[in-house]
XYZ file of C-alpha atoms in Angstrom:
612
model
C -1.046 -6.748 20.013
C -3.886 -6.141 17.612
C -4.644 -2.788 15.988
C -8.246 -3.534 14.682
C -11.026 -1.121 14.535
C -13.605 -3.857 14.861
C -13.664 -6.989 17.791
C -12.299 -9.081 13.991
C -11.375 -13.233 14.711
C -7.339 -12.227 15.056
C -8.422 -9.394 17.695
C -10.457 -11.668 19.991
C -6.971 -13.734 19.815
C -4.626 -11.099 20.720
C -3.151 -9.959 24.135
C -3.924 -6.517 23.762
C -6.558 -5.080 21.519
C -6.313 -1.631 20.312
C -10.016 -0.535 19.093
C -8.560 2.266 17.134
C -11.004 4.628 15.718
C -10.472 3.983 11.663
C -8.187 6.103 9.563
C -5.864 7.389 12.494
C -3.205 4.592 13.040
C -0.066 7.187 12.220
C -1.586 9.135 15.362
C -0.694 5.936 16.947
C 2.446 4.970 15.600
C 3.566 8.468 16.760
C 2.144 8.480 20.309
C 3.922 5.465 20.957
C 7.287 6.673 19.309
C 6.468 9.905 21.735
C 6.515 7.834 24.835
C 9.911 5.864 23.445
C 11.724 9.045 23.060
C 10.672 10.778 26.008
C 11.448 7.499 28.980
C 14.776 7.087 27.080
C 13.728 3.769 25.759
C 14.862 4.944 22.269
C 18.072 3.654 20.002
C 19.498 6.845 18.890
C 22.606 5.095 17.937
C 20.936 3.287 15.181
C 19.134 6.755 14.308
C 22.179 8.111 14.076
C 24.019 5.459 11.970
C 21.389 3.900 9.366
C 18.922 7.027 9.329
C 19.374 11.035 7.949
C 19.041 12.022 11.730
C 22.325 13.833 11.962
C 22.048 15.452 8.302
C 21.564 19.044 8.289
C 18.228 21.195 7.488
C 18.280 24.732 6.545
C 15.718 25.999 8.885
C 14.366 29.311 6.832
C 13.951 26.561 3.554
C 13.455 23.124 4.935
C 16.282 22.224 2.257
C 19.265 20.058 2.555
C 22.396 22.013 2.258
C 25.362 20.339 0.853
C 29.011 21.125 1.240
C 31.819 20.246 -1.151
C 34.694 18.289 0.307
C 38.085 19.039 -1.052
C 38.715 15.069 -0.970
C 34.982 13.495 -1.727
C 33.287 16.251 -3.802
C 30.105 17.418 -2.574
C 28.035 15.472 -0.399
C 25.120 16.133 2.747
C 26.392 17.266 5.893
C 26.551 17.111 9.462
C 27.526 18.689 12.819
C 30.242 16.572 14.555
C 30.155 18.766 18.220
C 33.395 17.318 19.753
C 35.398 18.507 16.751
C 33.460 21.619 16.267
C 33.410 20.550 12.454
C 31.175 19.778 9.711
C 31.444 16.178 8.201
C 30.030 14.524 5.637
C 26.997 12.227 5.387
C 28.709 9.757 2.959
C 26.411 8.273 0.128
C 28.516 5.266 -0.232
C 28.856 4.118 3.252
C 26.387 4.125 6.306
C 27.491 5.908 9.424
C 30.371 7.860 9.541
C 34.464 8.214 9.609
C 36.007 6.860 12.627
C 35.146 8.173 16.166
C 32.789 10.756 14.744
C 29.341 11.239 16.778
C 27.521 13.971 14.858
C 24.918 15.755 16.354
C 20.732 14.246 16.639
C 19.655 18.001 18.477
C 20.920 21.591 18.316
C 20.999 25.020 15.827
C 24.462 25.950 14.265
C 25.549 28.443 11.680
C 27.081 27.989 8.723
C 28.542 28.859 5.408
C 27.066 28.151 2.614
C 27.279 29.621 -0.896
C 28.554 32.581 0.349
C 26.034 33.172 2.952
C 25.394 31.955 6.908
C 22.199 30.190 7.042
C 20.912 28.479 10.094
C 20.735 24.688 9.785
C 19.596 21.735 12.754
C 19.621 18.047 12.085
C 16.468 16.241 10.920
C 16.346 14.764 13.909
C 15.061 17.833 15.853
C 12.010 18.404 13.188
C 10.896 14.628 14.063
C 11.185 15.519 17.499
C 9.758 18.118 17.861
C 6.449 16.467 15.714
C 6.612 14.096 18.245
C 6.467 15.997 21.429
C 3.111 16.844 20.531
C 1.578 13.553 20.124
C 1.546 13.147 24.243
C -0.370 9.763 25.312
C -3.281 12.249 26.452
C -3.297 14.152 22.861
C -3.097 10.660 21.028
C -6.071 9.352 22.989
C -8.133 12.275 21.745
C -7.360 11.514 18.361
C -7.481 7.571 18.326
C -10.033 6.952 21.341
C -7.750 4.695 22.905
C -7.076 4.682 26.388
C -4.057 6.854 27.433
C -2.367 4.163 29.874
C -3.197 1.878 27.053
C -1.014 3.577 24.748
C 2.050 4.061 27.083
C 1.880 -0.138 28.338
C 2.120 -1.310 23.947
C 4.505 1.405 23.710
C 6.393 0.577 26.599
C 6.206 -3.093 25.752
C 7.409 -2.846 22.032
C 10.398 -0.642 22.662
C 11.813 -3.040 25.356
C 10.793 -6.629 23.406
C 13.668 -7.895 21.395
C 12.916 -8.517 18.759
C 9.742 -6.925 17.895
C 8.375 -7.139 14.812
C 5.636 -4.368 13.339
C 2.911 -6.281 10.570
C 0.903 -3.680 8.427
C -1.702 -5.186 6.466
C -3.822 -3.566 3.320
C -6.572 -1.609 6.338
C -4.297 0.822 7.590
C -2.538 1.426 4.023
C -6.260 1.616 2.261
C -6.410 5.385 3.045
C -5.741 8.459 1.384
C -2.643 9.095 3.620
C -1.896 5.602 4.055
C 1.676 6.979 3.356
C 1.700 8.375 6.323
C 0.617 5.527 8.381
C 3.411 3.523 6.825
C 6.722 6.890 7.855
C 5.098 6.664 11.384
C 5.570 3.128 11.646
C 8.723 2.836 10.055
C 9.528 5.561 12.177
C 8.833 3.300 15.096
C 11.205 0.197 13.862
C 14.335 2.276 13.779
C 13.584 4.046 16.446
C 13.778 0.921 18.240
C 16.663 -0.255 16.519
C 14.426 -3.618 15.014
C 15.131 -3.003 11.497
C 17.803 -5.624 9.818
C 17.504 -8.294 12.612
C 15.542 -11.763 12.403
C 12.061 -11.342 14.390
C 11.895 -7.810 13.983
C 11.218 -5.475 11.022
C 8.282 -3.416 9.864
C 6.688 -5.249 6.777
C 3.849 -4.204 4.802
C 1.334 -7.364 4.088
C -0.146 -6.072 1.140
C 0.829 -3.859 -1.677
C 4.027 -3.562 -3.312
C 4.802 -7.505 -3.267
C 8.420 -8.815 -2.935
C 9.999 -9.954 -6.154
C 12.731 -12.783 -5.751
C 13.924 -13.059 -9.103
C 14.545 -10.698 -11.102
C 12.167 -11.462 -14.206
C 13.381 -8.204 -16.144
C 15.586 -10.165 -18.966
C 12.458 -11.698 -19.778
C 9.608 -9.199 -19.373
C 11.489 -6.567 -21.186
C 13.463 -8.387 -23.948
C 15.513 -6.821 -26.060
C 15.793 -3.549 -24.271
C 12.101 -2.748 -24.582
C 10.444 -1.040 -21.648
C 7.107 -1.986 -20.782
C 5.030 1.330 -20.495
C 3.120 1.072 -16.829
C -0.113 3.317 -16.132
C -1.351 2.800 -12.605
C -4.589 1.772 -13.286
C -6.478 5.167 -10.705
C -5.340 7.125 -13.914
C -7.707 5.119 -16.410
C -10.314 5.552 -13.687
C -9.749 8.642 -13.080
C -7.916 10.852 -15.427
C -4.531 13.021 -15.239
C -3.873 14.438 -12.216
C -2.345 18.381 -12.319
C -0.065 16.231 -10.391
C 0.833 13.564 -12.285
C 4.535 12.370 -12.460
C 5.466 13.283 -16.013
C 7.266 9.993 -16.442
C 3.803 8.469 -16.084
C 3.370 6.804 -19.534
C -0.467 8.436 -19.921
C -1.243 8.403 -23.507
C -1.185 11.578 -25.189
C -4.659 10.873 -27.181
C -6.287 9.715 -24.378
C -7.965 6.311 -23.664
C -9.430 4.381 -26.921
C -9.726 0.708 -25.755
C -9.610 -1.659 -23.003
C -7.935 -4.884 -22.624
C -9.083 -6.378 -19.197
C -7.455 -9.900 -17.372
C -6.867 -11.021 -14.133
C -9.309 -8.586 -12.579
C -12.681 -7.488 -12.211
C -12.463 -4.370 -12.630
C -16.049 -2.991 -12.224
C -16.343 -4.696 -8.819
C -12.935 -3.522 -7.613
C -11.790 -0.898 -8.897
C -12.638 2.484 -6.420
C -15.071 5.580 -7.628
C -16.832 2.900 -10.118
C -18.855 5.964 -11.394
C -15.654 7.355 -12.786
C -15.359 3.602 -14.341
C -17.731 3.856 -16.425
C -17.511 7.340 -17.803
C -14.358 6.180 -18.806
C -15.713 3.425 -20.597
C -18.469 5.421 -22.582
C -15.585 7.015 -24.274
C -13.878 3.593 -25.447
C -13.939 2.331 -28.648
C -13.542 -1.291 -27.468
C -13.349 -3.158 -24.395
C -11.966 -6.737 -24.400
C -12.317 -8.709 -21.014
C -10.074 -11.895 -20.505
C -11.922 -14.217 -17.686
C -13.413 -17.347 -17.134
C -16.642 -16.454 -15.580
C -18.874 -14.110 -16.440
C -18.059 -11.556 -13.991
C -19.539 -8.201 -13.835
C -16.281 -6.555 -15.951
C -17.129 -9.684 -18.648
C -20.741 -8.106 -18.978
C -19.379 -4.589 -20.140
C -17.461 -6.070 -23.007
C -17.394 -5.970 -26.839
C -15.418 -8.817 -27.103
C -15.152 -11.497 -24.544
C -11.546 -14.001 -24.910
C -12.531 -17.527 -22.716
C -9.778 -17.542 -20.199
C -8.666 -21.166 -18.756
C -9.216 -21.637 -15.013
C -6.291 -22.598 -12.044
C -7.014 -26.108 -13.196
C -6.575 -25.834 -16.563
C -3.601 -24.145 -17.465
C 0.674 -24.604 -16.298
C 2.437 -21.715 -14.469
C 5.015 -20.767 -12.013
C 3.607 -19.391 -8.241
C 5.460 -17.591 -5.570
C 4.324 -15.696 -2.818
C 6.306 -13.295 -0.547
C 5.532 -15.117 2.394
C 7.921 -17.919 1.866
C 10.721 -19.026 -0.022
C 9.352 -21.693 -2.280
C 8.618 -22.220 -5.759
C 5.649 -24.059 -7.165
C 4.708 -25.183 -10.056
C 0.935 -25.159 -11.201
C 0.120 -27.887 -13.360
C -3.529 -28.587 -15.287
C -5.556 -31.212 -13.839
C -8.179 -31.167 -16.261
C -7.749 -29.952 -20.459
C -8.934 -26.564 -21.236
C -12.577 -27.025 -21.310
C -14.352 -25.687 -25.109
C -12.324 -22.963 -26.617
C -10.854 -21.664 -23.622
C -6.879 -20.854 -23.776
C -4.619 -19.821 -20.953
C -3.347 -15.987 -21.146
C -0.239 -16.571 -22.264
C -1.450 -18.914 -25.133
C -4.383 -15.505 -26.122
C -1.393 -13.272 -25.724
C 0.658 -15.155 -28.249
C -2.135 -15.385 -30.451
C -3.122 -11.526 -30.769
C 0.575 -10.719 -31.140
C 0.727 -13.274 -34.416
C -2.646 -11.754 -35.711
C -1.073 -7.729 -35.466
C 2.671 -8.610 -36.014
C 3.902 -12.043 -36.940
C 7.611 -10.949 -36.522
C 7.190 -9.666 -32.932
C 5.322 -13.075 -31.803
C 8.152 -15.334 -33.130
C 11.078 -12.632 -31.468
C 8.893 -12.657 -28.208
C 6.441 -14.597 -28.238
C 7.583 -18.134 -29.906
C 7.441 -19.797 -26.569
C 4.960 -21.993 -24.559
C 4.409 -22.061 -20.440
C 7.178 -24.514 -20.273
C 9.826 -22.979 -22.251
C 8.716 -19.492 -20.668
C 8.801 -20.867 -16.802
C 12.604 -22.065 -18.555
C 13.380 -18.872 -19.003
C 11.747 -17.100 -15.926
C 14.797 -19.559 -13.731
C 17.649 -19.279 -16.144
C 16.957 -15.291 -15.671
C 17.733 -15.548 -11.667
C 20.418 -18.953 -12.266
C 23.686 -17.135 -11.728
C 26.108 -17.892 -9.349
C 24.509 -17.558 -6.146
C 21.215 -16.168 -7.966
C 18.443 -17.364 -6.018
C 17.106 -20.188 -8.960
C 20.405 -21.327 -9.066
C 20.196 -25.123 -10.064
C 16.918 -25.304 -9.825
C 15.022 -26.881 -12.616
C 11.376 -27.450 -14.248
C 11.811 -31.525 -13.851
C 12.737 -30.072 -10.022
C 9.143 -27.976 -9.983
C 7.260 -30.832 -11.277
C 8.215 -33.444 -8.507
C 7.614 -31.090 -6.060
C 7.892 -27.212 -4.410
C 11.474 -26.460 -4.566
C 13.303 -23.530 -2.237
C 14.904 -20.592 -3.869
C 18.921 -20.281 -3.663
C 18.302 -17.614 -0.986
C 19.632 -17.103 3.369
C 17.909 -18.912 5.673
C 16.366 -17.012 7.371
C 15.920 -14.454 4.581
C 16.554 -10.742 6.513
C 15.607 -7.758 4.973
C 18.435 -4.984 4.908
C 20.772 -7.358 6.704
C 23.536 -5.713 4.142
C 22.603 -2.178 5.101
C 22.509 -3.002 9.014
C 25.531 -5.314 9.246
C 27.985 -4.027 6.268
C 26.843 -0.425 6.232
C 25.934 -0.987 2.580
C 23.797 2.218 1.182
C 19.869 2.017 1.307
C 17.663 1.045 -1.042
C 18.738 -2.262 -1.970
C 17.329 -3.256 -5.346
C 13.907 -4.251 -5.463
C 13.066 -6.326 -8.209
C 12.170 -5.847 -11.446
C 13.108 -2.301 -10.734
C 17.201 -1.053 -11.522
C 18.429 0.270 -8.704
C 19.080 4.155 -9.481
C 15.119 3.994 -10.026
C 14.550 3.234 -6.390
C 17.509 5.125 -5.024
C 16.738 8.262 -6.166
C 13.518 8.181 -3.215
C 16.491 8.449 -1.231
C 19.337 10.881 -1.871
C 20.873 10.561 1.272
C 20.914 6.888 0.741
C 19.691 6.100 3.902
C 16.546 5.584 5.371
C 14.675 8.842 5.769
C 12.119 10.418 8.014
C 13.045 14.134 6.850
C 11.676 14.319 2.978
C 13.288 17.567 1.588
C 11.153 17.336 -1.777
C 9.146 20.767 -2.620
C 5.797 18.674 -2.721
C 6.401 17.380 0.798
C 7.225 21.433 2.313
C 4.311 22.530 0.329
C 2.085 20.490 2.300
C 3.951 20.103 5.462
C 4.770 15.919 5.547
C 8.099 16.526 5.977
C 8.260 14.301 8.772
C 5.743 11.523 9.821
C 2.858 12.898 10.731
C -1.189 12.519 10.908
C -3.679 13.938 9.019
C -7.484 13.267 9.223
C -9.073 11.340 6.537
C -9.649 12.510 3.456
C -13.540 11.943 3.180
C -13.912 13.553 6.456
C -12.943 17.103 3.842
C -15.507 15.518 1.347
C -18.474 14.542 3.761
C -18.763 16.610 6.829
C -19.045 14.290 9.988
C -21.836 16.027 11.167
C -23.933 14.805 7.991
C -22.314 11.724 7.141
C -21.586 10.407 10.695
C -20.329 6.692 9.609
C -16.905 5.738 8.250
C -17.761 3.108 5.583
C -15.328 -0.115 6.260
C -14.504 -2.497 3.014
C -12.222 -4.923 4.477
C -11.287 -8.676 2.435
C -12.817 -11.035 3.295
C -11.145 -14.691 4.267
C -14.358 -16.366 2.419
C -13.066 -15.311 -0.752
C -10.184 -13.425 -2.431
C -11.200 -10.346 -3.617
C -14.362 -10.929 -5.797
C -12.865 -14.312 -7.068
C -15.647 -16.903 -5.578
C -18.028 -14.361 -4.082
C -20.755 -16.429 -6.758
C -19.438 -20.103 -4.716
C -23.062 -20.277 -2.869
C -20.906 -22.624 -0.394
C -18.951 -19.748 0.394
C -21.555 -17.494 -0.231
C -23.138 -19.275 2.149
C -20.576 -19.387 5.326
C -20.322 -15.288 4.524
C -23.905 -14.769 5.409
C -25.324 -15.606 1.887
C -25.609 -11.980 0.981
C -23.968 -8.697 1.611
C -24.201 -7.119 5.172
C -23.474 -4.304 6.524
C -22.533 -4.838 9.877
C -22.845 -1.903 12.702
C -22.967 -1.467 16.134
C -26.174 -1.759 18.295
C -26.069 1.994 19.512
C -26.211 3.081 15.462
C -28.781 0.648 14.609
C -31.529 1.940 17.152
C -30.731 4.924 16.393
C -31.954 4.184 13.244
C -34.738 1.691 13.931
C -32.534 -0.953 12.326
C -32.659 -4.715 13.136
C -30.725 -7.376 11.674
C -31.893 -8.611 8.060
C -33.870 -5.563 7.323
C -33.077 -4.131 4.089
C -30.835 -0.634 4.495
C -29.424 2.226 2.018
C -26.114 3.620 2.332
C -25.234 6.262 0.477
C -22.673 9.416 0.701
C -22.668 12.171 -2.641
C -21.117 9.669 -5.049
C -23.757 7.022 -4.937
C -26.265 4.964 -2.876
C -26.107 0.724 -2.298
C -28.872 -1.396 -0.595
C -27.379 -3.838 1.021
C -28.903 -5.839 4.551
C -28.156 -4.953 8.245
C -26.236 -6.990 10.331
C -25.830 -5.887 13.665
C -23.052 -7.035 16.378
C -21.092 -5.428 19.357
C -18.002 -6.537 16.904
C -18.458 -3.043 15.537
C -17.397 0.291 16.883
C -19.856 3.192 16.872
C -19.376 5.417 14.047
C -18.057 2.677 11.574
C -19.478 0.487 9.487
C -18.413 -2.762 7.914
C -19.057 -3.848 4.001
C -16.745 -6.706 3.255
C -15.367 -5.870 -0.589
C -15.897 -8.466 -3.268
C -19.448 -9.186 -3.314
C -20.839 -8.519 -7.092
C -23.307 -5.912 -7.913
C -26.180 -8.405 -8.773
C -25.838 -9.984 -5.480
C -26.754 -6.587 -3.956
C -30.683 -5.652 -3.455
C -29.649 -2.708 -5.771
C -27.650 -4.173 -8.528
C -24.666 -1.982 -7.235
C -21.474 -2.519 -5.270
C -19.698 -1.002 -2.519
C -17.470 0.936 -4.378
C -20.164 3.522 -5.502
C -19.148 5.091 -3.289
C -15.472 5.226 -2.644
C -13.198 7.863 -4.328
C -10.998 7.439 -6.884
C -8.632 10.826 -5.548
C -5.523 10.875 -5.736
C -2.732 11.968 -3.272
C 0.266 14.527 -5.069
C 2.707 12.901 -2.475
C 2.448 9.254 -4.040
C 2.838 11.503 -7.706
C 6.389 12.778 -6.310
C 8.230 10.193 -7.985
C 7.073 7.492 -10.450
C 8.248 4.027 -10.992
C 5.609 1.318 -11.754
C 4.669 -0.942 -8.116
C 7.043 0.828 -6.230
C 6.450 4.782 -6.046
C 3.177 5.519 -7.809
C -0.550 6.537 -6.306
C -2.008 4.116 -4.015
C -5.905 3.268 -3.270
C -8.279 4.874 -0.531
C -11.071 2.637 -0.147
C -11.413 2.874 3.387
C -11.373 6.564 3.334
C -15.212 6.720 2.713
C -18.086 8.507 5.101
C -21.525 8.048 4.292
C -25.227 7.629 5.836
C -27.056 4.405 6.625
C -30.947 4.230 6.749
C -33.589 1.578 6.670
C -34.357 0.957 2.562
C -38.188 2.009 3.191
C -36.887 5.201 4.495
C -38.696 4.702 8.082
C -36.191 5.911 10.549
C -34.373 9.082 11.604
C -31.018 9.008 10.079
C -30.997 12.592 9.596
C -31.249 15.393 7.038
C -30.068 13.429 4.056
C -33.231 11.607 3.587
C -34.509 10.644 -0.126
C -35.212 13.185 -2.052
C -31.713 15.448 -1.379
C -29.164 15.821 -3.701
C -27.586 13.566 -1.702
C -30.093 11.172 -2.412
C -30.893 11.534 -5.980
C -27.133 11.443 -6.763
């Protein structure tokens, strides 16, 4: 089953295609976990046992109560019916004492401080956001066919195991967040969480760490000081985490590598008011990219080719080692070599405590950091890495939460670099969690998984801006690394389209090649039309990566994408795990022939709209 707003090559490939209109996946996920709950297809037992189902809710504060045990100290609770008895919700051990079957539904009334307050599980407050989202009332929101939606649901709930793949569209949205709870939600629901084949795993985004670098990024003691890079776009936030790192003077200078910043980054407008206040910008590359061409100072970076270093990937296993096939070509230097260097010129004594190493002796230290007894580089060697790829130390097959499901072992486990009590305080109860008590989620009523429309849709009225801009990778190139290959450049259409359906071309008097604006308030692109039934009316498609010069109007796609930030992913703050994520598919806008002959409506040249 493919979720896919447009006919893409992996849709024409699947069994069932869901056309989904863009931006409302968690409408989905939650439709389908509606029709699991409702023909009994769902595993409460695992709800009940790895989940904060049974844990009570104060129903006139949406707050957790807890209760203090005479032998465990205080602790969350729960209603255990057959012995007419609270119990606790242990935060050292999943599920609970014994025989004890605490209560998913129901309202009871307790003592609590000295008063009776009303409390029901968290259970009920997903349920009841669920009964809602009928197959009919889903349709309306996704434009998916109702009978459509109760066959995949149907299908996943009894397929064991089933296994849930979310990759960077659906989480490329202002409340991407909530795509990802409604999905979850679905997983343990269905009881597919912590067994081989099933799972819910995110393709893109916070990437899996398998050894646990920290010992060597953070020698010493010192703690590296993370900014997520939306603030240096963007700002502070009246929202911002105040463990967020932002420095108290502001922004004075730019150090730029591995990335191209003024391609990629969202709200590029914002980009470079930032920059106008710097006093120095240095960019770290090996091409002269469009982020190379705002510099002061340009450091020549070595390419793949040129340089040694250790790859992974969390898609398998194996480590690799990268090894030059050519020297460094003129006065070009790998990063680490640069790094060293500028650490020598502003403080010898920190580059010979930190930096007195090379790629080989650093790789050295990167496995001797995870080579413990039964660490996952255990044995494993450089003279290994150069003879070939070499498999981490780690279970075959490598389950996620296998621990929590099968030993009852406390949620989160660690995830690398990160200590554990960072991660585990997202989850108090220590389990996994669909009620989120924090004031920021009450305030705003995400307590539970739920949908919400886009965000541009508050920004650009439908009725004026009537197409959802699309930036999706491309597989011709990653990111904007070889968008200026004319080979590839070639296969991707040798310039950038915007692809649309037929019904929203005519409208426009648009054929494929002619030259077309798009614009929205925050900026305007001219790009060239490429029209195909592969796209749904209503949406258009701008593959991300292409460079500003290769566009008729010396600008990129993300002119117009927002750099706004949600005050849910600013609840908590540790660096790549909990911190604000990236809404470049959240974008409406207006498409119109580039000599203005057509009749795409009020926002013509001219407007504010178009002078913006």
């Amino acid at each position: 089953v493919v979720v896919d707003p447009s006919f893409s090559p992996t849709a024409s490939k699947a069994d069932a295609h869901l056309r989904i209109r863009p931006g409302t996946d968690a409408a989905l996920a939650l439709g389908m976990a509606h029709v699991i709950l409702a023909e009994g297809l769902a595993d409460l037992d695992f709800m009940r046992t790895y989940t904060d189902a049974p844990i009570l809710v104060r129903t006139d504060t949406g707050t957790r109560p807890r209760w203090t045990f005479t032998d465990i100290g205080e602790a969350f609770i729960a209603w255990w019916p057959e012995g007419d008895v609270l119990v606790p919700a242990s935060t050292e051990r999943l599920g609970f004492n014994g025989d004890v079957q605490p209560a998913r539904e129901g309202r009871y009334r307790i003592q609590v401080g000295g008063e009776t307050v009303e409390v029901e599980p968290g259970f009920v407050a997903v349920r009841r956001e669920l009964e809602r989202w009928t197959p009919e009332a889903t349709a309306e929101v996704t434009g998916l066919d109702p009978e459509l939606i109760v066959r995949v649901a149907r299908a996943y709930a009894t397929t064991k195991p089933a296994a849930i793949l979310m990759g960077g569209g659906a989480n490329h949205w202002f409340h991407g967040d909530l795509t990802g709870r409604a999905f979850a939600l679905l997983a343990a629901l269905t009881g597919n969480i912590g067994r081989s084949g099933g799972g819910f795993s995110v393709y893109v985004g916070q990437y899996k760490v398998r050894v646990d670098t920290s010992p060597w990024w953070s020698p010493g003691g010192t703690k590296a000081k993370v900014v997520p890079s939306i603030y240096f776009v963007r700002g502070r936030t009246e929202t911002m985490h105040p463990d967020v790192p932002y420095p108290a003077n502001g922004w004075h200078g730019l150090v730029c590598t591995f990335a191209n910043m003024f391609v990629q980054a969202m709200d590029v407008n914002r980009l470079h008011e930032t920059l106008a206040g710097l006093d120095l910008v240095v960019v770290v590359d090996h091409q002269m990219t469009e982020t190379v061409r705002w510099a002061d100072v340009v450091l020549p970076a070595t390419t793949w080719y040129e340089k040694t270093d250790l790859t992974a990937t969390p898609l398998h296993p194996f480590l690799q080692l990268q090894q030059p096939a050519i020297e460094p070509v003129g006065e070009s230097r790998s990063e680490l070599d640069i790094w060293r260097e500028l650490v020598r010129r502003i403080d010898p004594a920190k580059a010979a405590e930190f930096f007195d190493l090379d790629a080989e002796t650093a790789i050295e230290a990167i496995l001797a950091a995870g080579a413990g007894p039964g660490g996952p580089t255990e044995g494993i060697t450089l003279a290994d890495l150069q003879a070939g790829p070499v498999r981490l130390r780690v279970p075959d097959p490598d389950i996620p939460f296998l621990d929590q499901v099968d030993r009852l072992v406390p949620f989160p486990p660690r995830s690398l670099p990160a200590p554990l009590e960072a991660t585990a305080a997202f989850l108090p109860t220590r389990r996994i969690e669909f009620y989120k008590e924090e004031p920021r989620f009450r305030e705003l009523g995400e307590t539970v998984p739920t949908y919400k429309p886009p965000f541009d849709d508050g920004v650009h009225a439908p009725a004026e801006w009537p197409l959802r801009l699309l930036s999706p990778h491309s597989k011709w190139r990653i990111h904007s690394s070889y968008a200026n290959n004319a080979w590839l450049a070639e296969i991707h259409g040798g310039r950038p389209e915007v692809f649309m359906s037929p019904a929203d071309a005519a409208a426009r008097d648009i054929e494929t090649g002619d030259p077309i604006r798009v614009w929205n308030t925050r900026g305007e692109i001219v790009a060239w039309a490429h029209v195909t039934p592969a796209e749904q009316d209503g949406s258009v498609t701008l593959y991300e990566g292409w460079w500003p010069r290769q566009f008729r109007s010396g600008k990129g796609v993300n002119e117009l994408t927002s750099s706004e930030v949600n005050p849910i992913h600013e609840v908590h703050f540790v660096g790549n795990m909990w911190c604000p994520s990236t809404g470049w598919k959240d974008c409406r806008c207006q498409v119109e022939r580039a000599d203005g002959s057509n009749a795409a409506g009020s926002n013509a040249p001219g407007s504010a709209a178009g002078d913006a």
